[in-house]
Coordinates of C-alpha atoms in Angstrom, one line a residue:
M17 CA 25.7 -30.5 14.7
Q18 CA 22.4 -29.1 13.5
F19 CA 21.6 -27.0 10.5
R20 CA 18.6 -24.8 9.9
M21 CA 17.3 -23.5 6.5
I22 CA 17.3 -19.7 6.6
H23 CA 16.8 -18.5 3.0
N24 CA 16.8 -19.2 -0.7
N25 CA 18.2 -16.8 -3.2
I26 CA 17.2 -15.9 -6.7
N27 CA 18.7 -13.3 -9.0
V28 CA 16.3 -10.9 -10.5
L29 CA 16.6 -8.4 -13.4
D30 CA 14.3 -5.7 -11.9
L31 CA 14.2 -5.7 -8.1
D32 CA 11.2 -3.4 -7.8
R33 CA 9.1 -5.4 -10.3
S34 CA 10.0 -8.6 -8.5
M35 CA 9.2 -7.2 -5.1
K36 CA 5.8 -6.0 -6.4
F37 CA 5.1 -9.4 -7.8
Y38 CA 5.9 -11.3 -4.6
A39 CA 3.9 -8.9 -2.5
E40 CA 0.8 -9.1 -4.7
A41 CA 1.0 -12.8 -5.5
L42 CA 2.2 -14.2 -2.2
G43 CA 1.9 -11.5 0.4
L44 CA 5.7 -11.4 1.0
F45 CA 7.2 -8.2 2.3
E46 CA 10.7 -6.7 2.8
V47 CA 12.4 -7.6 6.1
K48 CA 16.0 -6.7 5.3
R49 CA 17.9 -4.8 2.7
I50 CA 21.6 -4.8 1.9
V51 CA 23.1 -2.3 -0.5
P52 CA 26.9 -2.2 -0.4
E53 CA 28.6 1.2 -0.8
S54 CA 29.9 0.1 -4.2
G55 CA 26.2 -0.1 -5.4
D56 CA 27.0 -3.0 -7.7
V57 CA 24.3 -5.2 -6.1
R58 CA 21.0 -4.7 -4.3
I59 CA 19.8 -7.5 -2.0
V60 CA 16.3 -7.7 -0.4
F61 CA 15.1 -10.4 1.9
L62 CA 11.4 -11.1 1.8
G63 CA 9.4 -12.8 4.6
D64 CA 5.8 -14.0 5.1
G65 CA 5.4 -13.0 8.7
Q66 CA 4.8 -16.6 9.7
S67 CA 8.0 -18.6 9.2
N68 CA 11.6 -17.8 9.7
H69 CA 12.5 -18.7 6.1
K70 CA 13.3 -15.8 3.8
L71 CA 13.4 -15.3 0.0
E72 CA 16.5 -13.4 -1.0
L73 CA 16.2 -11.3 -4.2
T74 CA 19.5 -10.2 -5.6
Q75 CA 19.8 -7.6 -8.4
I76 CA 23.1 -7.1 -10.0
T77 CA 23.0 -3.4 -11.0
G78 CA 23.6 -2.7 -14.6
R79 CA 22.6 -6.2 -15.8
T80 CA 20.3 -6.0 -18.8
N81 CA 20.2 -9.6 -19.9
P82 CA 17.4 -11.8 -18.4
Y83 CA 18.5 -14.8 -16.3
E84 CA 18.0 -18.4 -17.5
P85 CA 16.2 -20.1 -14.7
G86 CA 17.0 -23.5 -16.2
D87 CA 15.0 -26.6 -17.0
N88 CA 16.0 -28.9 -14.1
G89 CA 12.8 -28.6 -12.1
R90 CA 14.1 -26.1 -9.5
H91 CA 11.3 -24.2 -7.9
L92 CA 10.0 -22.5 -4.8
A93 CA 7.0 -23.9 -3.0
F94 CA 4.3 -22.2 -0.9
S95 CA 1.2 -23.5 0.8
T96 CA -2.1 -21.7 1.2
D97 CA -5.1 -22.0 3.4
D98 CA -7.4 -20.9 0.4
F99 CA -6.2 -23.0 -2.5
Q100 CA -9.1 -22.2 -4.9
G101 CA -9.1 -18.5 -4.0
S102 CA -5.4 -18.2 -4.6
L103 CA -5.7 -20.1 -7.9
E104 CA -8.4 -17.6 -9.0
K105 CA -6.3 -14.6 -7.9
H106 CA -3.2 -15.9 -9.7
Q107 CA -5.2 -16.6 -12.9
K108 CA -6.4 -13.0 -12.8
M109 CA -2.8 -11.9 -12.4
G110 CA -1.9 -13.9 -15.5
C111 CA 1.0 -15.7 -13.8
V112 CA -0.3 -19.3 -13.6
K113 CA 2.1 -21.5 -15.5
S114 CA 0.3 -24.8 -15.2
V115 CA -2.4 -26.6 -13.1
N116 CA -2.1 -30.2 -12.2
K117 CA -5.6 -31.1 -11.2
A118 CA -4.7 -34.8 -10.5
S119 CA -2.1 -33.7 -7.9
G120 CA -4.1 -30.8 -6.6
I121 CA -1.3 -28.3 -7.2
Y122 CA -0.5 -25.5 -9.6
Y123 CA 2.6 -23.5 -10.6
L124 CA 3.2 -19.8 -11.1
E125 CA 5.9 -18.1 -13.1
D126 CA 7.5 -15.0 -11.6
P127 CA 8.7 -12.0 -13.7
D128 CA 12.2 -13.6 -14.2
G129 CA 10.8 -17.0 -15.2
Y130 CA 11.2 -18.8 -11.9
T131 CA 8.7 -21.5 -11.1
I132 CA 6.6 -21.4 -7.8
E133 CA 4.6 -24.4 -6.7
I134 CA 1.4 -23.7 -4.8
L135 CA -0.1 -26.4 -2.6
P136 CA -3.0 -26.6 -0.2
L137 CA -2.1 -26.0 3.5
G138 CA -0.8 -29.2 5.1
R139 CA 0.8 -30.6 2.0
G140 CA 4.5 -30.4 1.1

């Protein structure tokens, strides 16, 4: 019996804002969309064009209260082939949460408060 990771899900308050953030910050793009007839939820899967793993963004229509991402260290992680360039880009975007120079990594915060770890390519 084998298992394969296929996606991670996060709930977002504003789907369009989150899609724009993930496109600009990490180059992710829509690969699949699910909108049931009821219209009570919108689901978009984002991909990076390199791996099979997807990020599922789910918006519950009508929700107005922000989500609480929690304080248990849960996060997404991405690697980059241009660590310094991506750090500078994310600093200009104003989404860098913290930089750990000793570990050579940094963290972003998305529009809903989720943490994203950025590592140099080959780490992680």
